[in-house]
């Protein structure tokens, strides 16, 4: 009995390690796609002038490519994980997807934070100053001070927002996709008991 328990614990530890490895690879891929979209979108919108129709159309196409590309990548990595571990059930596939969502959210949020604070700090500062100038005519001094405090905390706010949004979105996607990636027959145990 002890030998069976030790073997089961070793299998569980190996599965967890493999799950983290697979989620790390998938998270890196999803975070990279999202980061590329961030920088390409920023490059295309380069100026603070209002976007033309074609710039808006291109931005919409790029967003759709990123959106559906991330879903496709999540599905690809979840199916790959399931095919490499035929003994697992849909719950384990979902966990791998949720870990992927967490790791990609952390990566993307860190890149976004670095972009706001260091890489493109001047670009973001110009956007915020332009927005403040436009709002200053409609705000009293107290409201302007409050908006100024929010702007000072903008990097932290966007970091937390991106982690929450990306993680929740990725978890929902992995929950939906894991229902169609079943590698283990749910009736297998009941057939053995007969």
Tab-separated table of C-alpha atoms in Angstrom, residues 37-100:
chain	number	residue	atom	x	y	z
A	37	UNK	CA	0.646	43.976	-30.170
A	38	UNK	CA	1.320	46.665	-27.537
A	39	UNK	CA	4.428	47.976	-29.285
A	40	UNK	CA	3.034	47.717	-32.832
A	41	UNK	CA	-0.131	49.537	-31.753
A	42	UNK	CA	1.928	52.217	-30.069
A	43	UNK	CA	4.145	52.576	-33.139
A	44	UNK	CA	1.146	52.925	-35.453
A	45	UNK	CA	-0.514	55.545	-33.276
A	46	UNK	CA	2.799	57.438	-32.964
A	47	UNK	CA	1.355	60.942	-32.869
A	48	UNK	CA	-1.202	62.458	-30.544
A	49	UNK	CA	-3.344	63.591	-33.484
A	50	UNK	CA	-6.729	61.906	-33.925
A	51	UNK	CA	-6.491	58.622	-35.813
A	52	UNK	CA	-7.664	58.439	-39.400
A	53	UNK	CA	-10.225	55.898	-40.571
A	54	UNK	CA	-7.487	53.648	-41.955
A	55	UNK	CA	-5.479	53.801	-38.743
A	56	UNK	CA	-8.583	52.836	-36.787
A	57	UNK	CA	-9.369	50.013	-39.215
A	58	UNK	CA	-5.811	48.705	-38.992
A	59	UNK	CA	-5.925	48.931	-35.192
A	60	UNK	CA	-9.148	46.895	-35.197
A	61	UNK	CA	-7.617	44.243	-37.465
A	62	UNK	CA	-4.507	44.032	-35.277
A	63	UNK	CA	-6.647	43.713	-32.157
A	64	UNK	CA	-8.675	40.888	-33.768
A	65	UNK	CA	-5.464	39.084	-34.783
A	66	UNK	CA	-4.141	39.381	-31.223
A	67	UNK	CA	-7.459	38.352	-29.645
A	68	UNK	CA	-8.084	35.281	-31.776
A	69	UNK	CA	-4.380	34.469	-31.977
A	70	UNK	CA	-4.152	34.302	-28.179
A	71	UNK	CA	-7.209	32.046	-28.007
A	72	UNK	CA	-5.726	29.815	-30.705
A	73	UNK	CA	-2.388	29.665	-28.877
A	74	UNK	CA	-4.091	28.811	-25.587
A	75	UNK	CA	-6.014	26.016	-27.324
A	76	UNK	CA	-2.837	24.766	-29.016
A	77	UNK	CA	-0.820	24.580	-25.787
A	78	UNK	CA	-3.676	23.024	-23.813
A	79	UNK	CA	-4.173	20.317	-26.465
A	80	UNK	CA	-0.439	19.705	-26.586
A	81	UNK	CA	-0.310	19.290	-22.815
A	82	UNK	CA	-3.296	16.941	-22.885
A	83	UNK	CA	-1.783	14.820	-25.670
A	84	UNK	CA	1.515	14.523	-23.777
A	85	UNK	CA	-0.371	13.366	-20.665
A	86	UNK	CA	-3.183	11.062	-21.785
A	87	UNK	CA	-3.877	10.022	-18.178
A	88	UNK	CA	-5.150	13.466	-17.125
A	89	UNK	CA	-8.707	14.731	-17.085
A	90	UNK	CA	-10.287	18.030	-18.132
A	91	UNK	CA	-9.703	19.536	-14.692
A	92	UNK	CA	-5.931	19.192	-15.053
A	93	UNK	CA	-6.079	20.694	-18.531
A	94	UNK	CA	-8.038	23.623	-17.105
A	95	UNK	CA	-5.450	24.088	-14.328
A	96	UNK	CA	-2.686	24.204	-16.917
A	97	UNK	CA	-4.659	26.850	-18.835
A	98	UNK	CA	-5.251	28.894	-15.679
A	99	UNK	CA	-1.526	28.762	-14.863
A	100	UNK	CA	-0.809	29.874	-18.418
